[in-house]
Structure formats: C-alpha cells, structure tokens
mmCIF file of C-alpha atoms and ligand atoms in Angstrom:
data_model
loop_
_atom_site.group_PDB
_atom_site.id
_atom_site.type_symbol
_atom_site.label_atom_id
_atom_site.label_comp_id
_atom_site.label_asym_id
_atom_site.label_seq_id
_atom_site.Cartn_x
_atom_site.Cartn_y
_atom_site.Cartn_z
ATOM 1 C CA MET E 1 136.542 -21.028 103.528
ATOM 2 C CA LYS E 2 136.749 -17.712 101.756
ATOM 3 C CA VAL E 3 139.694 -17.139 99.438
ATOM 4 C CA ASP E 4 141.085 -13.776 98.503
ATOM 5 C CA ARG E 5 139.998 -13.454 94.868
ATOM 6 C CA ASP E 6 141.112 -9.816 94.547
ATOM 7 C CA ARG E 7 144.623 -10.703 95.541
ATOM 8 C CA PHE E 8 144.608 -13.742 93.268
ATOM 9 C CA LEU E 9 143.525 -11.636 90.291
ATOM 10 C CA ALA E 10 146.128 -8.958 91.046
ATOM 11 C CA GLU E 11 149.136 -11.193 91.792
ATOM 12 C CA GLY E 12 148.208 -14.109 89.580
ATOM 13 C CA TYR E 13 148.641 -16.720 92.293
ATOM 14 C CA LEU E 14 147.507 -17.573 95.775
ATOM 15 C CA VAL E 15 148.655 -19.990 98.475
ATOM 16 C CA VAL E 16 145.693 -21.821 100.015
ATOM 17 C CA PRO E 17 146.224 -23.751 103.264
ATOM 18 C CA ASN E 18 144.942 -27.309 103.853
ATOM 19 C CA VAL E 19 143.789 -28.033 100.341
ATOM 20 C CA VAL E 20 144.256 -31.626 101.471
ATOM 21 C CA PRO E 21 143.026 -31.529 105.090
ATOM 22 C CA PRO E 22 145.656 -32.893 107.558
ATOM 23 C CA ASP E 23 143.449 -35.794 108.601
ATOM 24 C CA GLN E 24 143.275 -36.959 104.950
ATOM 25 C CA LEU E 25 146.940 -36.520 104.072
ATOM 26 C CA ASP E 26 148.030 -40.111 104.910
ATOM 27 C CA SER E 27 145.280 -41.741 102.907
ATOM 28 C CA VAL E 28 145.751 -39.418 99.898
ATOM 29 C CA ARG E 29 149.514 -40.063 99.929
ATOM 30 C CA ALA E 30 148.958 -43.873 100.048
ATOM 31 C CA SER E 31 146.477 -43.647 97.220
ATOM 32 C CA TYR E 32 148.829 -41.629 95.030
ATOM 33 C CA GLU E 33 151.710 -44.012 95.820
ATOM 34 C CA HIS E 34 149.510 -46.866 94.652
ATOM 35 C CA LEU E 35 149.114 -45.050 91.332
ATOM 36 C CA VAL E 36 152.785 -44.270 91.167
ATOM 37 C CA ASP E 37 153.351 -48.021 91.342
ATOM 38 C CA LYS E 38 150.902 -48.628 88.607
ATOM 39 C CA GLN E 39 152.343 -45.967 86.354
ATOM 40 C CA ARG E 40 155.880 -47.176 86.988
ATOM 41 C CA ALA E 41 154.805 -50.633 85.728
ATOM 42 C CA LEU E 42 153.299 -48.978 82.653
ATOM 43 C CA TRP E 43 156.470 -46.980 81.968
ATOM 44 C CA ALA E 44 158.655 -50.051 82.434
ATOM 45 C CA ALA E 45 156.474 -51.918 79.909
ATOM 46 C CA GLN E 46 156.575 -49.014 77.451
ATOM 47 C CA ARG E 47 160.321 -48.359 77.594
ATOM 48 C CA LYS E 48 162.195 -48.043 74.339
ATOM 49 C CA PRO E 49 165.116 -50.348 73.575
ATOM 50 C CA ASP E 50 167.714 -47.765 74.709
ATOM 51 C CA ASP E 51 165.862 -46.805 77.889
ATOM 52 C CA PRO E 52 166.828 -48.023 81.376
ATOM 53 C CA PRO E 53 164.500 -50.743 82.874
ATOM 54 C CA GLY E 54 162.174 -48.171 84.474
ATOM 55 C CA GLY E 55 161.627 -46.174 81.268
ATOM 56 C CA ALA E 56 160.323 -42.645 81.748
ATOM 57 C CA TRP E 57 160.450 -43.000 85.536
ATOM 58 C CA GLU E 58 164.228 -43.085 85.259
ATOM 59 C CA THR E 59 164.736 -40.731 82.327
ATOM 60 C CA SER E 60 162.242 -37.924 82.958
ATOM 61 C CA ALA E 61 163.144 -34.742 84.885
ATOM 62 C CA GLN E 62 159.607 -34.607 86.163
ATOM 63 C CA PRO E 63 157.885 -38.006 85.967
ATOM 64 C CA ARG E 64 154.208 -37.158 85.700
ATOM 65 C CA LEU E 65 151.086 -39.309 86.207
ATOM 66 C CA GLY E 66 147.934 -38.433 84.192
ATOM 67 C CA LEU E 67 145.035 -39.852 86.144
ATOM 68 C CA SER E 68 142.325 -38.746 83.709
ATOM 69 C CA ARG E 69 144.075 -39.993 80.562
ATOM 70 C CA PRO E 70 144.912 -43.351 79.093
ATOM 71 C CA PRO E 71 146.624 -45.535 79.976
ATOM 72 C CA LEU E 72 146.412 -44.785 83.712
ATOM 73 C CA VAL E 73 142.755 -43.846 83.669
ATOM 74 C CA HIS E 74 141.901 -47.407 82.680
ATOM 75 C CA GLU E 75 143.703 -48.697 85.756
ATOM 76 C CA LEU E 76 141.984 -46.589 88.411
ATOM 77 C CA ASP E 77 140.608 -48.915 91.122
ATOM 78 C CA ALA E 78 139.148 -48.637 94.584
ATOM 79 C CA GLN E 79 142.541 -47.686 96.051
ATOM 80 C CA ALA E 80 142.643 -44.662 93.699
ATOM 81 C CA VAL E 81 139.509 -43.109 95.236
ATOM 82 C CA PRO E 82 141.252 -40.874 97.804
ATOM 83 C CA ALA E 83 143.570 -39.600 95.065
ATOM 84 C CA ILE E 84 140.615 -38.560 92.941
ATOM 85 C CA GLU E 85 138.499 -37.249 95.764
ATOM 86 C CA ALA E 86 141.360 -34.999 96.867
ATOM 87 C CA TRP E 87 140.155 -32.859 93.942
ATOM 88 C CA LEU E 88 136.673 -32.581 95.321
ATOM 89 C CA GLY E 89 137.240 -30.984 98.720
ATOM 90 C CA GLU E 90 136.033 -27.594 99.745
ATOM 91 C CA ASN E 91 139.488 -26.048 99.573
ATOM 92 C CA ALA E 92 140.159 -27.441 96.071
ATOM 93 C CA HIS E 93 136.866 -27.535 94.183
ATOM 94 C CA GLY E 94 135.119 -24.959 96.331
ATOM 95 C CA ALA E 95 138.088 -22.513 96.367
ATOM 96 C CA SER E 96 138.483 -22.995 92.578
ATOM 97 C CA SER E 97 134.884 -22.087 91.934
ATOM 98 C CA GLN E 98 135.249 -18.902 93.992
ATOM 99 C CA LEU E 99 138.435 -17.961 92.208
ATOM 100 C CA LEU E 100 136.861 -18.564 88.805
ATOM 101 C CA GLY E 101 133.685 -16.724 89.795
ATOM 102 C CA ALA E 102 131.808 -19.928 88.902
ATOM 103 C CA THR E 103 129.181 -21.881 90.832
ATOM 104 C CA ASP E 104 130.625 -25.363 90.091
ATOM 105 C CA SER E 105 133.938 -25.426 88.329
ATOM 106 C CA ALA E 106 135.116 -28.757 87.021
ATOM 107 C CA ALA E 107 138.421 -30.658 87.548
ATOM 108 C CA THR E 108 140.287 -30.875 84.256
ATOM 109 C CA ASP E 109 143.390 -33.026 83.882
ATOM 110 C CA MET E 110 144.221 -34.651 87.172
ATOM 111 C CA MET E 111 147.977 -35.215 87.403
ATOM 112 C CA LEU E 112 150.814 -35.921 89.902
ATOM 113 C CA MET E 113 154.341 -34.586 89.487
ATOM 114 C CA CYS E 114 157.108 -36.759 90.992
ATOM 115 C CA ASN E 115 160.759 -36.284 91.687
ATOM 116 C CA PRO E 116 163.285 -37.683 89.218
ATOM 117 C CA VAL E 117 165.557 -40.459 90.231
ATOM 118 C CA ARG E 118 168.666 -38.393 89.618
ATOM 119 C CA ASN E 119 169.430 -34.659 89.654
ATOM 120 C CA HIS E 120 168.145 -32.747 86.659
ATOM 121 C CA GLY E 121 168.526 -29.264 88.115
ATOM 122 C CA PRO E 122 166.345 -26.313 87.022
ATOM 123 C CA ALA E 123 163.899 -26.307 84.164
ATOM 124 C CA ALA E 124 163.268 -23.196 82.020
ATOM 125 C CA TRP E 125 161.073 -20.255 83.090
ATOM 126 C CA HIS E 126 157.862 -20.248 81.148
ATOM 127 C CA ARG E 127 154.257 -19.348 80.803
ATOM 128 C CA ASP E 128 151.984 -22.412 80.365
ATOM 129 C CA LEU E 129 150.980 -21.021 77.032
ATOM 130 C CA HIS E 130 151.481 -22.189 73.482
ATOM 131 C CA PRO E 131 150.130 -19.420 71.311
ATOM 132 C CA ILE E 132 150.654 -21.357 68.112
ATOM 133 C CA ASP E 133 147.496 -23.458 68.663
ATOM 134 C CA THR E 134 145.617 -21.285 71.150
ATOM 135 C CA ALA E 135 145.959 -17.452 71.186
ATOM 136 C CA PRO E 136 148.487 -14.647 71.726
ATOM 137 C CA LEU E 137 149.184 -13.613 75.280
ATOM 138 C CA TYR E 138 147.072 -10.473 75.075
ATOM 139 C CA GLY E 139 144.058 -12.489 73.990
ATOM 140 C CA TYR E 140 144.233 -14.098 77.406
ATOM 141 C CA ILE E 141 145.148 -10.975 79.313
ATOM 142 C CA ASP E 142 142.346 -8.895 77.879
ATOM 143 C CA ASP E 143 139.826 -11.600 78.658
ATOM 144 C CA ILE E 144 141.155 -12.055 82.241
ATOM 145 C CA VAL E 145 141.014 -8.299 82.843
ATOM 146 C CA GLU E 146 137.510 -8.140 81.433
ATOM 147 C CA ASN E 147 136.032 -11.186 83.252
ATOM 148 C CA GLY E 148 138.588 -13.254 85.081
ATOM 149 C CA PRO E 149 140.402 -16.444 84.053
ATOM 150 C CA ARG E 150 138.647 -19.397 82.391
ATOM 151 C CA TYR E 151 141.092 -21.861 83.815
ATOM 152 C CA ILE E 152 143.222 -21.926 86.963
ATOM 153 C CA GLN E 153 145.988 -24.360 87.776
ATOM 154 C CA TRP E 154 147.082 -25.935 91.028
ATOM 155 C CA ASN E 155 150.153 -27.426 92.579
ATOM 156 C CA ILE E 156 149.148 -29.268 95.757
ATOM 157 C CA PRO E 157 152.181 -30.990 97.301
ATOM 158 C CA LEU E 158 151.719 -34.090 99.459
ATOM 159 C CA TYR E 159 155.221 -33.408 100.904
ATOM 160 C CA ASP E 160 156.713 -29.997 101.633
ATOM 161 C CA ASP E 161 157.675 -28.405 98.341
ATOM 162 C CA ASN E 162 159.525 -25.239 97.294
ATOM 163 C CA VAL E 163 160.309 -26.172 93.669
ATOM 164 C CA LEU E 164 157.903 -23.642 92.107
ATOM 165 C CA TRP E 165 158.795 -19.963 91.704
ATOM 166 C CA VAL E 166 156.410 -17.308 90.293
ATOM 167 C CA ILE E 167 156.646 -13.724 89.164
ATOM 168 C CA PRO E 168 153.716 -11.859 90.785
ATOM 169 C CA GLY E 169 151.706 -9.876 88.326
ATOM 170 C CA SER E 170 153.312 -11.333 85.232
ATOM 171 C CA HIS E 171 150.019 -12.886 84.152
ATOM 172 C CA LEU E 172 148.826 -9.382 83.110
ATOM 173 C CA ARG E 173 151.847 -8.199 81.140
ATOM 174 C CA ARG E 174 154.290 -9.193 78.427
ATOM 175 C CA ASN E 175 157.888 -10.122 79.363
ATOM 176 C CA THR E 176 160.057 -7.192 80.301
ATOM 177 C CA GLU E 177 163.175 -6.494 78.176
ATOM 178 C CA GLU E 178 165.254 -7.688 81.097
ATOM 179 C CA GLU E 179 163.355 -10.918 81.335
ATOM 180 C CA ASN E 180 163.795 -11.552 77.617
ATOM 181 C CA ARG E 181 167.476 -10.842 77.877
ATOM 182 C CA ILE E 182 167.964 -13.213 80.757
ATOM 183 C CA MET E 183 165.746 -16.014 79.427
ATOM 184 C CA GLY E 184 167.227 -15.546 75.959
ATOM 185 C CA ALA E 185 170.709 -16.216 77.388
ATOM 186 C CA ASN E 186 169.815 -18.880 79.975
ATOM 187 C CA PRO E 187 166.160 -19.525 80.980
ATOM 188 C CA ARG E 188 167.258 -21.657 83.932
ATOM 189 C CA LEU E 189 168.424 -18.893 86.207
ATOM 190 C CA PRO E 190 166.445 -16.919 88.819
ATOM 191 C CA LEU E 191 164.597 -13.890 87.332
ATOM 192 C CA PRO E 192 164.245 -10.544 89.069
ATOM 193 C CA GLY E 193 161.142 -10.357 91.209
ATOM 194 C CA GLY E 194 160.792 -14.125 91.310
ATOM 195 C CA VAL E 195 159.110 -15.438 94.487
ATOM 196 C CA GLN E 196 159.836 -19.016 95.642
ATOM 197 C CA THR E 197 156.700 -20.714 96.919
ATOM 198 C CA GLN E 198 157.155 -22.500 100.279
ATOM 199 C CA LEU E 199 154.386 -25.029 100.570
ATOM 200 C CA LYS E 200 153.743 -27.309 103.509
ATOM 201 C CA ALA E 201 152.331 -30.737 102.742
ATOM 202 C CA GLY E 202 148.658 -30.423 101.932
ATOM 203 C CA ASP E 203 148.845 -26.655 101.132
ATOM 204 C CA GLY E 204 148.280 -25.606 97.537
ATOM 205 C CA VAL E 205 149.290 -22.826 95.223
ATOM 206 C CA VAL E 206 146.828 -21.809 92.548
ATOM 207 C CA TYR E 207 147.812 -19.674 89.616
ATOM 208 C CA ILE E 208 146.526 -18.004 86.469
ATOM 209 C CA LEU E 209 147.935 -19.520 83.307
ATOM 210 C CA PRO E 210 149.950 -16.826 81.655
ATOM 211 C CA LEU E 211 151.936 -16.297 84.910
ATOM 212 C CA LEU E 212 155.698 -16.696 84.414
ATOM 213 C CA HIS E 213 156.844 -19.562 86.576
ATOM 214 C CA TRP E 214 159.750 -21.865 87.129
ATOM 215 C CA GLY E 215 160.356 -25.435 88.162
ATOM 216 C CA SER E 216 163.572 -24.338 89.888
ATOM 217 C CA ASN E 217 165.116 -27.615 90.874
ATOM 218 C CA TYR E 218 164.295 -31.200 89.842
ATOM 219 C CA SER E 219 166.281 -33.137 92.426
ATOM 220 C CA PRO E 220 165.733 -36.625 93.884
ATOM 221 C CA THR E 221 164.135 -35.198 96.991
ATOM 222 C CA MET E 222 160.789 -36.813 97.539
ATOM 223 C CA ARG E 223 158.170 -34.946 95.537
ATOM 224 C CA ARG E 224 154.549 -35.975 95.075
ATOM 225 C CA THR E 225 152.701 -32.854 93.971
ATOM 226 C CA ILE E 226 149.157 -32.866 92.697
ATOM 227 C CA HIS E 227 148.942 -30.803 89.481
ATOM 228 C CA GLY E 228 146.044 -29.782 87.271
ATOM 229 C CA GLY E 229 143.289 -27.309 87.145
ATOM 230 C CA PHE E 230 139.647 -26.289 87.159
ATOM 231 C CA SER E 231 137.535 -24.809 84.404
ATOM 232 C CA ASP E 232 134.077 -24.883 82.886
ATOM 233 C CA PHE E 233 135.709 -26.378 79.787
ATOM 234 C CA VAL E 234 136.662 -30.048 80.257
ATOM 235 C CA LEU E 235 136.840 -33.189 78.243
ATOM 236 C CA TYR E 236 136.992 -36.588 79.905
ATOM 237 C CA PRO E 237 138.360 -39.464 77.770
ATOM 238 C CA ASP E 238 137.020 -42.076 80.229
ATOM 239 C CA LEU E 239 134.824 -41.714 83.275
ATOM 240 C CA GLY E 240 134.547 -45.419 84.071
ATOM 241 C CA TYR E 241 136.296 -44.946 87.394
ATOM 242 C CA THR E 242 133.616 -42.607 88.705
ATOM 243 C CA ARG E 243 131.428 -45.624 89.657
ATOM 244 C CA LEU E 244 133.918 -46.175 92.459
ATOM 245 C CA LEU E 245 133.507 -42.728 93.949
ATOM 246 C CA SER E 246 131.250 -41.559 96.786
ATOM 247 C CA PRO E 247 127.717 -40.490 95.666
ATOM 248 C CA ALA E 248 128.834 -36.828 95.858
ATOM 249 C CA GLY E 249 131.897 -37.571 93.731
ATOM 250 C CA GLN E 250 129.859 -39.448 91.138
ATOM 251 C CA ASP E 251 127.423 -36.567 91.030
ATOM 252 C CA ALA E 252 130.190 -33.975 90.522
ATOM 253 C CA PHE E 253 131.714 -35.789 87.552
ATOM 254 C CA ALA E 254 128.237 -36.408 86.070
ATOM 255 C CA ARG E 255 127.455 -32.671 86.274
ATOM 256 C CA TRP E 256 130.802 -31.737 84.737
ATOM 257 C CA GLU E 257 130.445 -34.270 81.936
ATOM 258 C CA ALA E 258 126.960 -32.973 81.123
ATOM 259 C CA ARG E 259 128.344 -29.406 80.973
ATOM 260 C CA SER E 260 131.188 -30.541 78.739
ATOM 261 C CA GLN E 261 128.608 -31.960 76.327
ATOM 262 C CA ASP E 262 126.661 -28.681 76.477
ATOM 263 C CA LYS E 263 129.849 -26.702 75.717
ATOM 264 C CA GLN E 264 130.637 -28.889 72.803
ATOM 265 C CA ARG E 265 127.116 -28.353 71.470
ATOM 266 C CA HIS E 266 127.385 -24.566 71.855
ATOM 267 C CA THR E 267 130.737 -24.715 70.045
ATOM 268 C CA GLU E 268 129.122 -26.593 67.168
ATOM 269 C CA THR E 269 126.226 -24.150 67.120
ATOM 270 C CA ALA E 270 128.680 -21.235 66.946
ATOM 271 C CA LEU E 271 130.471 -22.721 63.944
ATOM 272 C CA ARG E 272 127.141 -23.556 62.233
ATOM 273 C CA ALA E 273 126.050 -19.941 62.715
ATOM 274 C CA ILE E 274 129.214 -18.829 60.903
ATOM 275 C CA ILE E 275 128.570 -21.260 58.107
ATOM 276 C CA ALA E 276 124.994 -19.857 57.799
ATOM 277 C CA LYS E 277 126.329 -16.246 57.938
ATOM 278 C CA GLY E 278 124.334 -15.597 61.096
ATOM 279 C CA GLY E 279 126.163 -12.872 62.996
ATOM 280 C CA PRO E 280 123.628 -12.513 65.863
ATOM 281 C CA ALA E 281 123.346 -16.291 66.090
ATOM 282 C CA TYR E 282 127.148 -16.529 66.381
ATOM 283 C CA ILE E 283 127.194 -14.028 69.225
ATOM 284 C CA ALA E 284 124.299 -15.820 70.936
ATOM 285 C CA ALA E 285 126.160 -19.155 70.738
ATOM 286 C CA LEU E 286 129.273 -17.570 72.197
ATOM 287 C CA ASP E 287 127.271 -16.128 75.036
ATOM 288 C CA LYS E 288 125.983 -19.616 75.845
ATOM 289 C CA LEU E 289 129.469 -20.920 75.676
ATOM 290 C CA HIS E 290 130.683 -18.451 78.258
ATOM 291 C CA SER E 291 127.818 -16.326 79.560
ATOM 292 C CA GLY E 292 128.826 -13.011 81.051
ATOM 293 C CA ARG E 293 131.969 -12.493 78.961
ATOM 294 C CA GLY E 294 132.300 -9.376 76.837
ATOM 295 C CA GLU E 295 133.934 -8.282 73.616
ATOM 296 C CA LYS E 296 137.426 -9.401 74.686
ATOM 297 C CA GLY E 297 136.086 -12.804 75.742
ATOM 298 C CA ARG E 298 134.294 -13.265 72.446
ATOM 299 C CA MET E 299 137.367 -12.245 70.550
ATOM 300 C CA LEU E 300 139.539 -14.761 72.429
ATOM 301 C CA SER E 301 136.990 -17.495 71.737
ATOM 302 C CA THR E 302 136.954 -16.565 68.100
ATOM 303 C CA VAL E 303 140.731 -16.998 67.885
ATOM 304 C CA PHE E 304 140.399 -20.351 69.663
ATOM 305 C CA LEU E 305 137.783 -21.330 67.154
ATOM 306 C CA SER E 306 140.116 -20.393 64.267
ATOM 307 C CA LYS E 307 142.377 -23.183 65.566
ATOM 308 C CA LEU E 308 139.463 -25.623 65.962
ATOM 309 C CA VAL E 309 138.622 -24.935 62.348
ATOM 310 C CA GLN E 310 142.146 -26.067 61.495
ATOM 311 C CA VAL E 311 141.520 -29.275 63.431
ATOM 312 C CA ILE E 312 138.375 -29.851 61.311
ATOM 313 C CA ARG E 313 140.247 -28.940 58.144
ATOM 314 C CA VAL E 314 143.150 -31.338 58.855
ATOM 315 C CA LYS E 315 140.678 -34.138 59.544
ATOM 316 C CA LYS E 316 138.864 -33.577 56.208
ATOM 317 C CA HIS E 317 141.930 -32.674 54.171
ATOM 318 C CA PRO E 318 144.955 -34.425 55.609
ATOM 319 C CA GLU E 319 146.946 -33.317 52.617
ATOM 320 C CA VAL E 320 146.771 -29.559 53.322
ATOM 321 C CA GLN E 321 150.253 -27.981 53.307
ATOM 322 C CA ASP E 322 149.678 -24.493 54.684
ATOM 323 C CA ILE E 323 149.650 -25.445 58.383
ATOM 324 C CA PRO E 324 153.071 -25.285 60.119
ATOM 325 C CA VAL E 325 154.261 -28.700 61.496
ATOM 326 C CA ASP E 326 154.315 -27.434 65.100
ATOM 327 C CA LEU E 327 150.698 -26.277 64.834
ATOM 328 C CA ARG E 328 149.629 -29.485 63.173
ATOM 329 C CA ASN E 329 151.283 -31.601 65.832
ATOM 330 C CA ARG E 330 149.537 -29.601 68.577
ATOM 331 C CA LEU E 331 146.194 -29.860 66.871
ATOM 332 C CA GLY E 332 146.376 -33.655 66.962
ATOM 333 C CA GLY E 333 145.505 -33.658 70.690
ATOM 334 C CA SER E 334 142.571 -32.104 72.514
ATOM 335 C CA HIS E 335 142.736 -28.910 74.598
ATOM 336 C CA PRO E 336 139.214 -28.222 75.948
ATOM 337 C CA ILE E 337 140.137 -25.101 77.942
ATOM 338 C CA THR E 338 140.797 -23.432 74.590
ATOM 339 C CA LEU E 339 137.802 -25.044 72.818
ATOM 340 C CA ASN E 340 139.832 -27.689 70.994
ATOM 341 C CA TRP E 341 137.554 -30.630 71.472
ATOM 342 C CA GLY E 342 139.883 -33.006 69.650
ATOM 343 C CA PRO E 343 139.907 -34.498 66.166
ATOM 344 C CA GLU E 344 136.666 -36.427 66.766
ATOM 345 C CA PHE E 345 134.780 -33.179 66.988
ATOM 346 C CA ALA E 346 135.412 -32.787 63.242
ATOM 347 C CA ASP E 347 133.040 -35.659 62.645
ATOM 348 C CA ARG E 348 130.127 -33.362 63.310
ATOM 349 C CA PHE E 349 130.960 -31.482 60.085
ATOM 350 C CA THR E 350 131.154 -32.284 56.402
ATOM 351 C CA THR E 351 134.047 -31.594 54.095
ATOM 352 C CA GLY E 352 131.983 -28.798 52.582
ATOM 353 C CA ASP E 353 131.403 -27.319 56.052
ATOM 354 C CA ALA E 354 135.162 -27.438 56.672
ATOM 355 C CA ASP E 355 135.858 -25.598 53.426
ATOM 356 C CA THR E 356 133.258 -22.896 54.254
ATOM 357 C CA LEU E 357 134.584 -22.475 57.769
ATOM 358 C CA TRP E 358 138.139 -22.090 56.493
ATOM 359 C CA ALA E 359 136.981 -19.478 54.013
ATOM 360 C CA ARG E 360 135.381 -17.542 56.880
ATOM 361 C CA PHE E 361 138.390 -17.795 59.202
ATOM 362 C CA LYS E 362 141.243 -17.439 56.736
ATOM 363 C CA HIS E 363 141.477 -13.717 57.079
ATOM 364 C CA LEU E 364 141.653 -13.880 60.910
ATOM 365 C CA ASP E 365 144.292 -16.593 60.602
ATOM 366 C CA SER E 366 146.340 -14.315 58.362
ATOM 367 C CA LEU E 367 146.089 -11.503 60.966
ATOM 368 C CA LEU E 368 147.368 -13.892 63.642
ATOM 369 C CA ARG E 369 150.385 -14.735 61.461
ATOM 370 C CA THR E 370 153.643 -12.771 61.424
ATOM 371 C CA GLU E 371 155.514 -11.772 58.320
ATOM 372 C CA LYS E 372 158.509 -13.825 59.215
ATOM 373 C CA GLU E 373 159.325 -16.476 61.800
ATOM 374 C CA MET E 374 159.744 -15.001 65.284
ATOM 375 C CA PHE E 375 160.616 -16.171 68.775
ATOM 376 C CA ILE E 376 160.013 -14.857 72.264
ATOM 377 C CA PRO E 377 161.416 -16.826 75.229
ATOM 378 C CA GLY E 378 159.178 -18.012 78.095
ATOM 379 C CA TYR E 379 156.455 -19.764 76.058
ATOM 380 C CA GLN E 380 155.717 -23.346 75.247
ATOM 381 C CA SER E 381 156.128 -22.555 71.551
ATOM 382 C CA GLY E 382 159.367 -22.543 69.610
ATOM 383 C CA PRO E 383 160.068 -20.099 66.739
ATOM 384 C CA MET E 384 156.877 -19.633 64.719
ATOM 385 C CA ILE E 385 155.017 -17.619 62.159
ATOM 386 C CA TYR E 386 152.204 -16.677 64.577
ATOM 387 C CA HIS E 387 152.207 -13.779 67.008
ATOM 388 C CA PHE E 388 153.296 -14.638 70.533
ATOM 389 C CA ASP E 389 151.987 -11.580 72.339
ATOM 390 C CA ASP E 390 149.661 -9.398 70.274
ATOM 391 C CA MET E 391 146.114 -9.886 69.050
ATOM 392 C CA PRO E 392 145.271 -8.399 65.650
ATOM 393 C CA ALA E 393 145.275 -4.605 65.987
ATOM 394 C CA ASN E 394 142.087 -2.656 65.316
ATOM 395 C CA TYR E 395 140.126 -5.826 64.616
ATOM 396 C CA SER E 396 136.868 -6.379 66.458
ATOM 397 C CA LEU E 397 134.257 -9.141 66.543
ATOM 398 C CA ALA E 398 132.117 -6.910 64.285
ATOM 399 C CA ASP E 399 134.988 -6.856 61.759
ATOM 400 C CA PHE E 400 135.195 -10.659 61.856
ATOM 401 C CA ILE E 401 131.434 -10.957 61.305
ATOM 402 C CA THR E 402 131.388 -8.310 58.587
ATOM 403 C CA GLY E 403 134.166 -10.230 56.905
ATOM 404 C CA TRP E 404 131.799 -13.105 56.059
ATOM 405 C CA THR E 405 128.343 -11.543 56.049
ATOM 406 C CA THR E 406 129.052 -8.977 53.368
HETATM 407 O O1 AKG S 501 157.367 -28.481 88.776
HETATM 408 C C1 AKG S 501 156.624 -27.496 88.924
HETATM 409 O O2 AKG S 501 156.220 -27.119 90.010
HETATM 410 C C2 AKG S 501 156.272 -26.677 87.693
HETATM 411 C C3 AKG S 501 155.887 -27.501 86.552
HETATM 412 C C4 AKG S 501 155.597 -26.732 85.354
HETATM 413 O O3 AKG S 501 155.629 -25.567 85.327
HETATM 414 C C5 AKG S 501 155.207 -27.437 84.151
HETATM 415 O O4 AKG S 501 155.473 -28.605 84.057
HETATM 416 O O5 AKG S 501 154.682 -26.762 83.219
HETATM 417 FE FE1 FE2 S 502 154.382 -24.756 83.714
#
C-alpha cells in the first residue's frame, strides 16, 4: 500500500486503513486481552496500601500496557505473538518506513492504551514533547522541515475509537496566542481547529510528535488501542520473547537490535570526537548516526547529546547540584529517539571523559537555559529554566565546534 507522505508531512497526521487486517482482528484482540489479564495481575500485586485491589487498573485514567518493558516483557508467551506481530504488518511497519523515508524503520515501545474502570473525562491538550531533557520545539521543527521526522507515533484501535483529537499543521508551529490563552485557563476543553479522529477497529492514525493532540474523553467505554511508534533509534531492554515469533518477526527484531547497537556506537564515536577536539570527526559520526540529515539535523542531535552528557555526568558525579530536579528525574530513564541511551551508556566513559564533555557542552547548555523560570502550556514539561520553543539564536554547529577547538 502507498501512503500519502506529502499529506502526512503537511498535516502532521494521517489515517491509515486496515493497519490490523480484518482477518487478523479477532486473534490480535484475543492476544492483547491475554496481556491485559497478565498486566492486571501485575498491577494487583504492585498496588500500594491505599490502592483498590486492582491497583493502577482501577486508579489510572488510561491504564497502559508496556509490552517491550519490564515487567510485562518478561511475561510474553506464545499467546502474545499476534499482539507483537501486529506491529510487523505491511500497513504498520511498511507504512511507517515510507512515512519516515526509511527502508526498514523499527518498532519502538509497543504499548496498549485501555479504558479506565470509571469516568475520568478529558485529559489535557499537549505535544508529546518534554523539552527539558530533549530539545526545544523548533529544534524538532527545523529538523522535520529539513529532512522529515525521526520518529512517528501510532494509535491503532482494536475497537472503534474517537478519543484522540489533533490540530492539523500544529507540528510545524508554536502554539498560537489563543491556544495558550485557552490551555492556560483550562487545557481540557476543545481547541479551535481541533479535528476528532474517527477510527474504525483496525484502522490507525499516525502522527508526528510535536503535533498538538488531545485524549478528549477517558470513559469506561471499551478501549484497546495499540500505541507506540517507529524510528531508527530504538533500545530494547529484553528481546527474549522474539524466539517465539515467526522467522520474519525474529529477523526484523534482530536487524533492529543490530542497528540500535550501531547507533549507540556512532553516538559514542561522536562524543569521543568531541573529547579529542575533532570537528570533522564529530560531523562524520553524526552523519553515520543519521545519514542524509543537514545542518538542522546535526544541531538537533547536538542538543540531544548535551542531555546525554548530563546523563554521563550524573552517573560519574551523583553529587552535582546544577541540574534541575525535573531534568535529573527524566535523565534517569532512557529515551533512544532523542539519543538518550540510558544510564548504562555512561559506563563507556571515564570520569575524566565526563568532565571534558561537560566542559565542551557547558556553553551550549547555558544557551538552552532561560534567565528565569518559564512555562508554556501544552508540553510534557512543567515550569523550567530551559527554553520550550526556541533553539539558541545565531548559533550554528560551526560555532559549537569552534567553542572547543580554539
Ligand atoms: O489517549 C489517546 O489517544 C492519547 C494519549 C496521549 O496523548 C498520551 O498519552 O500522550
Ligand atoms: Fe500524547
């Protein structure tokens, strides 16, 4: 199937029919329901003293399964195979590769969003973006305009679903004043220009991350919606379950894991080039990390790396005081689509390397910071001392490199 990439890039989202083909829908539903049962048992066992018996299943507005993460990843069995292989079909994996302009994009976090047991009403409009540990909005936008997105995200409902609203085109611009005014007063109301997606079971909506979107109503109506994305940048905590998959499925995850290892190596090479004051070597490593991207793409990656350097720094110097708590908390996890390979990645470097890297990145970090705490609604970051929207003005990759080679 050919998907309309031009429309996707312009509007920031696209509805794709039959992502789960009709003849597979029953088996995919049954497989996910099996995983819901497993996850519910885990939640019941993990509940806190004040929680109801079902734990998160009963308290969450959007109970969510994470298939690729512990603890559920350790429980995947033969009955989970259709749930995983739903990610591998032509209209999921194949369409994602087309939309990313990639030959073989990889499934990232595989999740399932479920309905809550009682009414929770609307969530808040947001962009799936937390600039505090990633990059300002325009870092993403400039890179997307230059070379397309690095990551795309799907909702693939297994039952008809109209929960998600989107604002077409908002992935390429900052919030309007009107949006800020409305979200500032109450982010749980419809926004002007919002479009409600109307998805039939098995259809999918795929969207580009900075898009403003809204989980408009978390009601007890049956909801089982596959959620997650595709990217060249993935990190798999455990691939033990892949032995259960079809040969083609096993092969896909093996290719994606090999590429993940390559990307981690190129990331390490990029940082080592900076330590060695090798400007051309740094650019060469970035080009291996994301071949075909230009100046904007390199700049975005450099900002991502400034956060990875903080991950390394915190690992080597847990006592550092100059990292805001919100940033520090975020850095504790991994986020491969923005080159955060997790705290273990720091083990590739010495404490001396960490200090040198921080010396090289400190100026860029200061340019990403604001003078005083600020807040813009519609992000996954609270008030912070980093820019939400704007990249450093009049600052190029050459300036970054000159900053540590001279
Ligand atoms: O429920 C949905 O469809 C949207 C979910 C969402 O936007 C989120 O959890 O970030
Ligand atoms: Fe979201």
